[in-house]
Structure formats: structure tokens, C-alpha cells
PDB file of C-alpha atoms in Angstrom:
ATOM      1  CA  MET Y   1      44.902 -91.944 -11.899  1.00 35.00           C
ATOM      2  CA  THR Y   2      44.599 -90.186 -15.203  1.00 38.00           C
ATOM      3  CA  ASP Y   3      47.134 -87.748 -16.633  1.00 38.00           C
ATOM      4  CA  GLY Y   4      44.443 -85.095 -16.533  1.00 41.00           C
ATOM      5  CA  ASP Y   5      40.761 -84.400 -17.058  1.00 44.00           C
ATOM      6  CA  PRO Y   6      40.115 -83.632 -20.700  1.00 41.00           C
ATOM      7  CA  SER Y   7      37.491 -81.127 -19.578  1.00 42.00           C
ATOM      8  CA  ASP Y   8      40.249 -78.810 -18.384  1.00 42.00           C
ATOM      9  CA  SER Y   9      40.981 -77.402 -21.848  1.00 41.00           C
ATOM     10  CA  ALA Y  10      38.091 -74.984 -22.064  1.00 42.00           C
ATOM     11  CA  GLY Y  11      37.922 -73.649 -18.496  1.00 45.00           C
ATOM     12  CA  SER Y  12      34.969 -73.616 -16.168  1.00 45.00           C
ATOM     13  CA  PRO Y  13      31.671 -72.516 -17.713  1.00 43.00           C
ATOM     14  CA  GLY Y  14      30.700 -70.940 -14.449  1.00 43.00           C
ATOM     15  CA  GLU Y  15      33.605 -68.505 -14.750  1.00 49.00           C
ATOM     16  CA  SER Y  16      32.877 -67.255 -18.279  1.00 55.00           C
ATOM     17  CA  GLN Y  17      30.107 -65.572 -20.235  1.00 69.00           C
ATOM     18  CA  PRO Y  18      27.192 -67.806 -21.278  1.00 77.00           C
ATOM     19  CA  ALA Y  19      28.015 -69.870 -24.344  1.00 88.00           C
ATOM     20  CA  PRO Y  20      26.684 -68.597 -27.663  1.00 93.00           C
ATOM     21  CA  GLU Y  21      23.179 -69.709 -28.542  1.00 94.00           C
ATOM     22  CA  THR Y  22      24.301 -71.626 -31.620  1.00 96.00           C
ATOM     23  CA  TYR Y  23      27.245 -73.862 -32.356  1.00 97.00           C
ATOM     24  CA  ASP Y  24      28.129 -71.820 -35.421  1.00 96.00           C
ATOM     25  CA  GLU Y  25      28.529 -68.712 -33.247  1.00 95.00           C
ATOM     26  CA  PHE Y  26      30.641 -70.678 -30.814  1.00 95.00           C
ATOM     27  CA  ALA Y  27      32.818 -72.137 -33.562  1.00 96.00           C
ATOM     28  CA  ALA Y  28      33.389 -68.752 -35.140  1.00 95.00           C
ATOM     29  CA  SER Y  29      35.043 -67.493 -31.952  1.00 89.00           C
ATOM     30  CA  ARG Y  30      37.385 -70.522 -31.528  1.00 91.00           C
ATOM     31  CA  SER Y  31      40.468 -71.586 -33.452  1.00 93.00           C
ATOM     32  CA  ASP Y  32      39.833 -75.248 -32.731  1.00 93.00           C
ATOM     33  CA  PRO Y  33      36.162 -75.583 -31.754  1.00 96.00           C
ATOM     34  CA  ARG Y  34      34.687 -78.758 -30.330  1.00 97.00           C
ATOM     35  CA  PHE Y  35      30.984 -79.434 -30.327  1.00 98.00           C
ATOM     36  CA  THR Y  36      31.228 -81.044 -26.884  1.00 98.00           C
ATOM     37  CA  ASP Y  37      32.893 -77.941 -25.442  1.00 97.00           C
ATOM     38  CA  TRP Y  38      29.922 -75.913 -26.665  1.00 97.00           C
ATOM     39  CA  LEU Y  39      27.527 -78.445 -25.080  1.00 98.00           C
ATOM     40  CA  ARG Y  40      29.358 -78.321 -21.785  1.00 97.00           C
ATOM     41  CA  GLU Y  41      29.304 -74.538 -21.724  1.00 96.00           C
ATOM     42  CA  ARG Y  42      25.638 -74.525 -22.589  1.00 96.00           C
ATOM     43  CA  ALA Y  43      25.021 -76.727 -19.511  1.00 96.00           C
ATOM     44  CA  GLY Y  44      26.047 -73.708 -17.463  1.00 95.00           C
ATOM     45  CA  GLU Y  45      26.250 -73.972 -13.703  1.00 96.00           C
ATOM     46  CA  SER Y  46      24.727 -77.440 -13.756  1.00 97.00           C
ATOM     47  CA  TRP Y  47      28.052 -78.771 -15.010  1.00 97.00           C
ATOM     48  CA  ASP Y  48      29.885 -77.469 -11.938  1.00 96.00           C
ATOM     49  CA  ASP Y  49      27.060 -78.637  -9.690  1.00 97.00           C
ATOM     50  CA  ALA Y  50      27.448 -82.155 -11.070  1.00 97.00           C
ATOM     51  CA  THR Y  51      31.258 -82.397 -11.172  1.00 97.00           C
ATOM     52  CA  ALA Y  52      31.851 -80.794  -7.762  1.00 96.00           C
ATOM     53  CA  HIS Y  53      28.802 -82.051  -5.929  1.00 97.00           C
ATOM     54  CA  ARG Y  54      28.711 -82.487  -2.170  1.00 97.00           C
ATOM     55  CA  LEU Y  55      28.379 -86.258  -2.640  1.00 97.00           C
ATOM     56  CA  THR Y  56      31.548 -86.564  -4.728  1.00 96.00           C
ATOM     57  CA  ARG Y  57      33.468 -84.225  -2.467  1.00 96.00           C
ATOM     58  CA  GLU Y  58      32.479 -86.168   0.652  1.00 97.00           C
ATOM     59  CA  LEU Y  59      33.244 -89.430  -1.105  1.00 97.00           C
ATOM     60  CA  ALA Y  60      36.747 -88.276  -1.994  1.00 95.00           C
ATOM     61  CA  ALA Y  61      37.344 -87.051   1.570  1.00 95.00           C
ATOM     62  CA  ASP Y  62      36.093 -90.373   3.056  1.00 96.00           C
ATOM     63  CA  GLU Y  63      33.328 -88.433   4.807  1.00 96.00           C
ATOM     64  CA  LEU Y  64      30.343 -89.807   2.913  1.00 97.00           C
ATOM     65  CA  ALA Y  65      27.779 -91.534   5.138  1.00 96.00           C
ATOM     66  CA  ASP Y  66      27.214 -95.212   4.339  1.00 97.00           C
ATOM     67  CA  ASP Y  67      23.466 -94.628   4.385  1.00 95.00           C
ATOM     68  CA  VAL Y  68      23.791 -92.048   1.605  1.00 96.00           C
ATOM     69  CA  PHE Y  69      26.155 -94.112  -0.503  1.00 97.00           C
ATOM     70  CA  ARG Y  70      24.014 -97.214  -0.043  1.00 96.00           C
ATOM     71  CA  GLN Y  71      20.955 -95.447  -1.404  1.00 95.00           C
ATOM     72  CA  TYR Y  72      22.940 -93.895  -4.228  1.00 96.00           C
ATOM     73  CA  LEU Y  73      24.506 -97.204  -5.231  1.00 96.00           C
ATOM     74  CA  VAL Y  74      21.205 -99.103  -5.347  1.00 96.00           C
ATOM     75  CA  GLN Y  75      19.714 -96.472  -7.622  1.00 96.00           C
ATOM     76  CA  ASP Y  76      22.822 -96.336  -9.771  1.00 95.00           C
ATOM     77  CA  TYR Y  77      22.726-100.098 -10.251  1.00 95.00           C
ATOM     78  CA  ALA Y  78      19.159 -99.776 -11.540  1.00 93.00           C
ATOM     79  CA  PHE Y  79      20.305 -97.032 -13.867  1.00 92.00           C
ATOM     80  CA  VAL Y  80      23.317 -98.978 -15.197  1.00 90.00           C
ATOM     81  CA  GLU Y  81      21.015-101.726 -16.487  1.00 87.00           C
ATOM     82  CA  THR Y  82      19.421 -99.188 -18.817  1.00 89.00           C
ATOM     83  CA  LEU Y  83      22.798 -97.664 -19.603  1.00 90.00           C
ATOM     84  CA  VAL Y  84      24.046-101.026 -20.823  1.00 90.00           C
ATOM     85  CA  GLY Y  85      21.022-101.288 -23.117  1.00 89.00           C
ATOM     86  CA  VAL Y  86      21.625 -97.800 -24.509  1.00 91.00           C
ATOM     87  CA  PHE Y  87      25.292 -98.598 -25.213  1.00 91.00           C
ATOM     88  CA  GLY Y  88      24.048-101.717 -26.960  1.00 91.00           C
ATOM     89  CA  HIS Y  89      21.746 -99.563 -29.075  1.00 91.00           C
ATOM     90  CA  ALA Y  90      24.695 -97.314 -29.891  1.00 93.00           C
ATOM     91  CA  VAL Y  91      26.586-100.342 -31.171  1.00 94.00           C
ATOM     92  CA  GLY Y  92      23.809-100.960 -33.659  1.00 93.00           C
ATOM     93  CA  THR Y  93      23.672 -97.374 -34.908  1.00 94.00           C
ATOM     94  CA  ALA Y  94      27.406 -96.601 -34.894  1.00 93.00           C
ATOM     95  CA  PRO Y  95      28.585 -95.688 -38.417  1.00 93.00           C
ATOM     96  CA  THR Y  96      31.755 -97.802 -38.610  1.00 94.00           C
ATOM     97  CA  MET Y  97      33.034-101.160 -37.421  1.00 96.00           C
ATOM     98  CA  ALA Y  98      35.782 -99.325 -35.522  1.00 95.00           C
ATOM     99  CA  SER Y  99      33.133 -97.376 -33.583  1.00 94.00           C
ATOM    100  CA  LYS Y 100      31.141-100.515 -32.895  1.00 95.00           C
ATOM    101  CA  SER Y 101      34.303-102.196 -31.550  1.00 95.00           C
ATOM    102  CA  GLU Y 102      35.000 -99.316 -29.131  1.00 94.00           C
ATOM    103  CA  LEU Y 103      31.492 -99.475 -27.767  1.00 93.00           C
ATOM    104  CA  VAL Y 104      31.501-103.234 -27.406  1.00 94.00           C
ATOM    105  CA  SER Y 105      34.755-103.071 -25.468  1.00 92.00           C
ATOM    106  CA  PHE Y 106      33.243-100.626 -22.990  1.00 91.00           C
ATOM    107  CA  LEU Y 107      30.156-102.792 -22.645  1.00 89.00           C
ATOM    108  CA  GLY Y 108      32.511-105.512 -21.440  1.00 87.00           C
ATOM    109  CA  VAL Y 109      33.750-103.192 -18.651  1.00 85.00           C
ATOM    110  CA  LEU Y 110      30.193-102.329 -17.571  1.00 85.00           C
ATOM    111  CA  THR Y 111      29.038-105.940 -17.466  1.00 85.00           C
ATOM    112  CA  ASP Y 112      32.198-107.389 -15.921  1.00 86.00           C
ATOM    113  CA  ASP Y 113      34.500-105.162 -13.857  1.00 85.00           C
ATOM    114  CA  GLU Y 114      31.853-102.670 -12.781  1.00 90.00           C
ATOM    115  CA  ASP Y 115      29.219-105.308 -12.069  1.00 90.00           C
ATOM    116  CA  ASP Y 116      31.702-107.214  -9.907  1.00 94.00           C
ATOM    117  CA  TYR Y 117      32.341-103.984  -7.952  1.00 95.00           C
ATOM    118  CA  PHE Y 118      28.635-103.459  -7.365  1.00 95.00           C
ATOM    119  CA  LEU Y 119      28.139-106.963  -5.992  1.00 96.00           C
ATOM    120  CA  ARG Y 120      31.085-106.697  -3.602  1.00 97.00           C
ATOM    121  CA  ALA Y 121      29.992-103.237  -2.450  1.00 97.00           C
ATOM    122  CA  PHE Y 122      26.434-104.394  -1.820  1.00 97.00           C
ATOM    123  CA  ASP Y 123      27.744-107.234   0.273  1.00 97.00           C
ATOM    124  CA  ALA Y 124      29.949-104.913   2.340  1.00 97.00           C
ATOM    125  CA  LEU Y 125      27.066-102.466   2.784  1.00 97.00           C
ATOM    126  CA  ASP Y 126      24.614-105.173   3.825  1.00 96.00           C
ATOM    127  CA  VAL Y 127      22.266-104.597   0.911  1.00 96.00           C
ATOM    128  CA  PRO Y 128      20.204-107.763   0.317  1.00 96.00           C
ATOM    129  CA  GLU Y 129      19.981-109.192  -3.171  1.00 95.00           C
ATOM    130  CA  SER Y 130      16.205-108.700  -3.094  1.00 94.00           C
ATOM    131  CA  VAL Y 131      16.803-104.950  -2.855  1.00 95.00           C
ATOM    132  CA  TYR Y 132      19.412-104.429  -5.538  1.00 94.00           C
ATOM    133  CA  SER Y 133      18.010-106.996  -7.977  1.00 92.00           C
ATOM    134  CA  ASP Y 134      14.548-105.421  -7.971  1.00 90.00           C
ATOM    135  CA  PRO Y 135      14.967-101.912  -6.558  1.00 90.00           C
ATOM    136  CA  LYS Y 136      12.206 -99.389  -6.000  1.00 91.00           C
ATOM    137  CA  THR Y 137      13.400 -96.699  -8.347  1.00 93.00           C
ATOM    138  CA  THR Y 138      13.022 -93.030  -7.434  1.00 94.00           C
ATOM    139  CA  PRO Y 139      11.432 -90.314  -9.588  1.00 94.00           C
ATOM    140  CA  THR Y 140      14.885 -89.045 -10.601  1.00 95.00           C
ATOM    141  CA  THR Y 141      16.092 -92.533 -11.524  1.00 95.00           C
ATOM    142  CA  ARG Y 142      12.968 -93.095 -13.583  1.00 95.00           C
ATOM    143  CA  ALA Y 143      13.362 -89.727 -15.296  1.00 96.00           C
ATOM    144  CA  PHE Y 144      16.968 -90.550 -16.102  1.00 94.00           C
ATOM    145  CA  ILE Y 145      16.068 -93.976 -17.501  1.00 94.00           C
ATOM    146  CA  ASP Y 146      13.279 -92.426 -19.559  1.00 95.00           C
ATOM    147  CA  LEU Y 147      15.630 -89.799 -20.999  1.00 95.00           C
ATOM    148  CA  LEU Y 148      18.161 -92.396 -22.090  1.00 92.00           C
ATOM    149  CA  GLU Y 149      15.556 -94.672 -23.605  1.00 93.00           C
ATOM    150  CA  ARG Y 150      13.869 -91.854 -25.525  1.00 93.00           C
ATOM    151  CA  ALA Y 151      17.161 -90.486 -26.814  1.00 94.00           C
ATOM    152  CA  ALA Y 152      18.152 -93.898 -28.147  1.00 91.00           C
ATOM    153  CA  GLY Y 153      14.688 -95.034 -29.299  1.00 91.00           C
ATOM    154  CA  GLN Y 154      13.514 -91.822 -30.917  1.00 91.00           C
ATOM    155  CA  GLY Y 155      16.818 -90.432 -32.180  1.00 92.00           C
ATOM    156  CA  GLY Y 156      19.871 -91.627 -33.996  1.00 94.00           C
ATOM    157  CA  TYR Y 157      23.529 -92.161 -33.153  1.00 95.00           C
ATOM    158  CA  ALA Y 158      24.079 -88.461 -32.336  1.00 96.00           C
ATOM    159  CA  GLU Y 159      21.135 -88.321 -29.904  1.00 96.00           C
ATOM    160  CA  THR Y 160      22.387 -91.459 -28.135  1.00 95.00           C
ATOM    161  CA  LEU Y 161      25.831 -89.917 -27.796  1.00 96.00           C
ATOM    162  CA  ALA Y 162      24.297 -86.680 -26.464  1.00 97.00           C
ATOM    163  CA  VAL Y 163      23.178 -88.534 -23.321  1.00 96.00           C
ATOM    164  CA  LEU Y 164      26.080 -90.999 -23.043  1.00 95.00           C
ATOM    165  CA  VAL Y 165      28.827 -88.382 -23.263  1.00 97.00           C
ATOM    166  CA  PRO Y 166      27.700 -86.269 -20.273  1.00 97.00           C
ATOM    167  CA  ALA Y 167      26.817 -89.363 -18.242  1.00 96.00           C
ATOM    168  CA  GLU Y 168      30.403 -90.623 -18.576  1.00 96.00           C
ATOM    169  CA  TRP Y 169      32.208 -87.268 -18.750  1.00 98.00           C
ATOM    170  CA  VAL Y 170      30.741 -86.042 -15.450  1.00 98.00           C
ATOM    171  CA  TYR Y 171      32.105 -89.167 -13.717  1.00 97.00           C
ATOM    172  CA  LEU Y 172      35.531 -88.762 -15.300  1.00 97.00           C
ATOM    173  CA  SER Y 173      35.642 -85.155 -14.142  1.00 97.00           C
ATOM    174  CA  TRP Y 174      34.788 -85.668 -10.463  1.00 97.00           C
ATOM    175  CA  ALA Y 175      36.733 -88.918 -10.158  1.00 97.00           C
ATOM    176  CA  THR Y 176      39.870 -87.366 -11.621  1.00 96.00           C
ATOM    177  CA  ALA Y 177      39.666 -84.575  -9.044  1.00 95.00           C
ATOM    178  CA  ALA Y 178      39.132 -87.157  -6.318  1.00 94.00           C
ATOM    179  CA  ALA Y 179      42.091 -89.257  -7.483  1.00 94.00           C
ATOM    180  CA  ASP Y 180      44.315 -86.167  -7.347  1.00 89.00           C
ATOM    181  CA  ALA Y 181      43.563 -85.663  -3.636  1.00 84.00           C
ATOM    182  CA  ASP Y 182      46.255 -86.399  -1.118  1.00 79.00           C
ATOM    183  CA  ASP Y 183      44.519 -89.349   0.471  1.00 88.00           C
ATOM    184  CA  SER Y 184      42.292 -92.144  -0.797  1.00 90.00           C
ATOM    185  CA  PRO Y 185      39.101 -93.175   1.038  1.00 95.00           C
ATOM    186  CA  SER Y 186      39.727 -96.007   3.462  1.00 96.00           C
ATOM    187  CA  ARG Y 187      36.492 -97.842   2.599  1.00 97.00           C
ATOM    188  CA  PHE Y 188      37.132 -99.957  -0.488  1.00 97.00           C
ATOM    189  CA  TYR Y 189      33.697 -99.324  -1.961  1.00 97.00           C
ATOM    190  CA  LEU Y 190      34.489 -95.612  -2.030  1.00 97.00           C
ATOM    191  CA  SER Y 191      38.101 -95.829  -3.184  1.00 97.00           C
ATOM    192  CA  GLU Y 192      37.305 -98.358  -5.898  1.00 96.00           C
ATOM    193  CA  TRP Y 193      34.408 -96.267  -7.151  1.00 97.00           C
ATOM    194  CA  VAL Y 194      36.885 -93.479  -7.683  1.00 96.00           C
ATOM    195  CA  ASP Y 195      39.422 -95.796  -9.278  1.00 95.00           C
ATOM    196  CA  LEU Y 196      36.934 -97.240 -11.770  1.00 94.00           C
ATOM    197  CA  HIS Y 197      36.401 -93.737 -13.179  1.00 95.00           C
ATOM    198  CA  ALA Y 198      39.892 -92.278 -12.842  1.00 95.00           C
ATOM    199  CA  VAL Y 199      42.001 -94.620 -14.976  1.00 93.00           C
ATOM    200  CA  ASP Y 200      43.599 -93.894 -18.314  1.00 95.00           C
ATOM    201  CA  ASP Y 201      41.428 -96.407 -20.170  1.00 94.00           C
ATOM    202  CA  PHE Y 202      38.266 -94.681 -19.022  1.00 94.00           C
ATOM    203  CA  ALA Y 203      39.681 -91.216 -19.808  1.00 96.00           C
ATOM    204  CA  SER Y 204      40.595 -92.436 -23.300  1.00 96.00           C
ATOM    205  CA  PHE Y 205      37.119 -93.847 -23.817  1.00 95.00           C
ATOM    206  CA  VAL Y 206      35.428 -90.583 -22.736  1.00 97.00           C
ATOM    207  CA  GLU Y 207      37.701 -88.671 -25.081  1.00 98.00           C
ATOM    208  CA  TRP Y 208      36.767 -91.063 -27.890  1.00 96.00           C
ATOM    209  CA  LEU Y 209      33.044 -90.594 -27.107  1.00 97.00           C
ATOM    210  CA  ARG Y 210      33.513 -86.851 -27.199  1.00 98.00           C
ATOM    211  CA  THR Y 211      35.257 -87.044 -30.555  1.00 98.00           C
ATOM    212  CA  GLU Y 212      32.369 -89.099 -31.964  1.00 97.00           C
ATOM    213  CA  LEU Y 213      29.857 -86.497 -30.771  1.00 98.00           C
ATOM    214  CA  ASP Y 214      32.091 -83.647 -31.984  1.00 98.00           C
ATOM    215  CA  ARG Y 215      31.918 -85.064 -35.497  1.00 97.00           C
ATOM    216  CA  GLU Y 216      28.230 -85.921 -35.459  1.00 97.00           C
ATOM    217  CA  GLY Y 217      27.204 -82.654 -33.840  1.00 98.00           C
ATOM    218  CA  ALA Y 218      29.221 -80.364 -36.078  1.00 97.00           C
ATOM    219  CA  ALA Y 219      27.665 -82.005 -39.144  1.00 97.00           C
ATOM    220  CA  ALA Y 220      24.081 -81.808 -37.805  1.00 97.00           C
ATOM    221  CA  SER Y 221      21.541 -79.187 -38.827  1.00 97.00           C
ATOM    222  CA  PRO Y 222      21.044 -76.241 -36.459  1.00 97.00           C
ATOM    223  CA  ARG Y 223      17.685 -77.681 -35.380  1.00 97.00           C
ATOM    224  CA  ARG Y 224      19.256 -81.040 -34.541  1.00 98.00           C
ATOM    225  CA  GLN Y 225      22.152 -79.338 -32.790  1.00 97.00           C
ATOM    226  CA  ARG Y 226      19.638 -77.636 -30.496  1.00 97.00           C
ATOM    227  CA  ARG Y 227      18.065 -81.014 -29.770  1.00 97.00           C
ATOM    228  CA  LEU Y 228      21.479 -82.470 -28.919  1.00 98.00           C
ATOM    229  CA  GLU Y 229      22.182 -79.545 -26.632  1.00 98.00           C
ATOM    230  CA  GLN Y 230      18.868 -80.038 -24.806  1.00 97.00           C
ATOM    231  CA  LEU Y 231      19.612 -83.757 -24.282  1.00 97.00           C
ATOM    232  CA  PHE Y 232      23.099 -83.053 -23.019  1.00 98.00           C
ATOM    233  CA  ARG Y 233      21.954 -80.313 -20.663  1.00 97.00           C
ATOM    234  CA  ARG Y 234      19.091 -82.403 -19.293  1.00 97.00           C
ATOM    235  CA  THR Y 235      21.460 -85.299 -18.621  1.00 97.00           C
ATOM    236  CA  VAL Y 236      23.714 -83.059 -16.563  1.00 98.00           C
ATOM    237  CA  GLU Y 237      20.720 -81.641 -14.635  1.00 97.00           C
ATOM    238  CA  LEU Y 238      19.610 -85.178 -13.816  1.00 97.00           C
ATOM    239  CA  GLU Y 239      23.085 -86.108 -12.623  1.00 97.00           C
ATOM    240  CA  VAL Y 240      22.797 -83.293 -10.068  1.00 97.00           C
ATOM    241  CA  ALA Y 241      19.330 -84.404  -9.020  1.00 96.00           C
ATOM    242  CA  PHE Y 242      20.539 -88.016  -8.756  1.00 96.00           C
ATOM    243  CA  PHE Y 243      23.272 -87.015  -6.284  1.00 96.00           C
ATOM    244  CA  ASP Y 244      20.881 -84.740  -4.358  1.00 96.00           C
ATOM    245  CA  GLU Y 245      18.316 -87.479  -3.986  1.00 95.00           C
ATOM    246  CA  ALA Y 246      20.775 -89.859  -2.293  1.00 94.00           C
ATOM    247  CA  TYR Y 247      20.838 -87.508   0.697  1.00 94.00           C
ATOM    248  CA  GLU Y 248      17.076 -87.279   0.833  1.00 89.00           C
ATOM    249  CA  LEU Y 249      16.724 -91.050   0.795  1.00 77.00           C
ATOM    250  CA  GLY Y 250      19.629 -91.739   3.113  1.00 58.00           C
ATOM    251  CA  ARG Y 251      18.570 -89.288   5.847  1.00 60.00           C
ATOM    252  CA  GLY Y 252      17.558 -91.347   8.846  1.00 48.00           C
ATOM    253  CA  SER Y 253      17.773 -94.667   7.024  1.00 44.00           C
ATOM    254  CA  SER Y 254      20.257 -97.023   8.657  1.00 40.00           C
ATOM    255  CA  GLN Y 255      19.061-100.440   7.622  1.00 40.00           C
ATOM    256  CA  PRO Y 256      18.284-101.714   4.120  1.00 37.00           C
ATOM    257  CA  GLY Y 257      14.670-102.725   3.656  1.00 36.00           C
ATOM    258  CA  ASP Y 258      13.322-100.303   6.269  1.00 39.00           C
ATOM    259  CA  GLY Y 259      10.795 -98.819   3.889  1.00 37.00           C
ATOM    260  CA  ARG Y 260      13.039 -96.256   2.275  1.00 42.00           C
ATOM    261  CA  TRP Y 261      14.338 -98.664  -0.327  1.00 39.00           C
TER     262      TRP Y 261
END
């Protein structure tokens, strides 16, 4: 469990006035402005929809149907393959050796600890290797993959961070809330999914990612700042759609390979 979600410092965007249109306006009204706080506020209600989604709430309460989680996990595994590639791209564009080292360390987590979790969870959920090794990706998954690839391939370090930060920060936020609940899910594939994203090391990494984007974003031109804001906001919107879609796919699907995969 983490000591606290670093997103707590600026309050909930859904409870305040819309964030200023530009970062300069936002910074002028803050004693210690952070570019990522502005991005999160610009995401508006989508941030709350992503971090307090029905799927994450049911997961934390041990009420999430296996059919829903199964569908979600298969799509997420497909997404993670691209995520690893984008983190690899970030290593190449990172401005310092220290930054490259941080990113490489996290790549080790994605390709080792997290991959091991996926394989054990698939086994417990009776997902055949033929399904998770070559999944039929959904429109939302494909849109998410396309966004990450375009941000990394057509932009620079800042653009890559603009999609990586919300992708990881959303998970830290909901998992921290889940870890603070009184009880842990009894099914290991639910409890461990929370634990993977609610540990101090992950919280520290997300904070580091935010700090990188804070620096890059604050130094960017207003036009580039707007592009970073659009990438961040779109990532959050796709996180919501990704969670929503798991229910649409999982409804009525009790066996893997029944045509809904």
C-alpha cells in the first residue's frame, strides 16, 4: 500500500471550476504550479470516470464478475505489448542517462513481474494461450494502441510522456483507493492486480514520470502544450472506454473462445 496518492494534492477536478485554457493562466494562479496538475484538471470529469470507474470499484469490493475481468485482462495484455514498446521508445528519446535508467528499470517490471501475473491469472481464469497470445483486439484497444504509437512515433519525449503519465497515473489512483479499503479481494488475480499498482515503488515511478512531464511541458511552446493536453485528455477518455468495453464484451460470455474473444 502506498503512503498516499500523489493526485490528492490538487483536489478533484470535478469539484472545481474548469481549468484555465492555457498553462500560463493556470500557473499564474498557483504558488507552486505543476504542468501535470493542469493536464489532469483539463481532463475534467473523464479523470473521475477513469479513477472511480465501476470496474475498479467492483474489483476492490471483490464483486467483479470473472467474465468481465477475463475480457478486460485479455485486452489489457494486448495493450501492454504496445506499452512496452512505447516505454522503449521513451528510453531512446529521454534527455539524460538518469532518465533512461529509470525507464529501463520500469521496463523490467512490465516484462517480468507483471507478465508473470498475467500468465498466472490467465491460467486461473481458463484463458487458453491461443486467446491471449493472439487476441482479437477491440475498437477501443486498437484506438488506444494507435494513440500510443502515434504519440511516440510522431512526437518527441514530451508527447510520449503525455500518454504514459495518464496511463500509469490512473492506475495508481484507483489502486491506491482500492488498497485503502477495509478488505482485500479474495481472488488472487484481483488482489494482486491491486497490489501491483499500489506499492511505493510504483507510486515513486509515477511521481518521477510526472516530474519529467512537468519539466518538459512547462518549457514547451503554447502550441505544443495544447498538443500535450490533447494527448493526455484522450488517453484518459480511452481508459474510461476501455473499462466500459469489458462489460459489453463480458455480458453473457462464460467460456473463453465462444466467439466473443
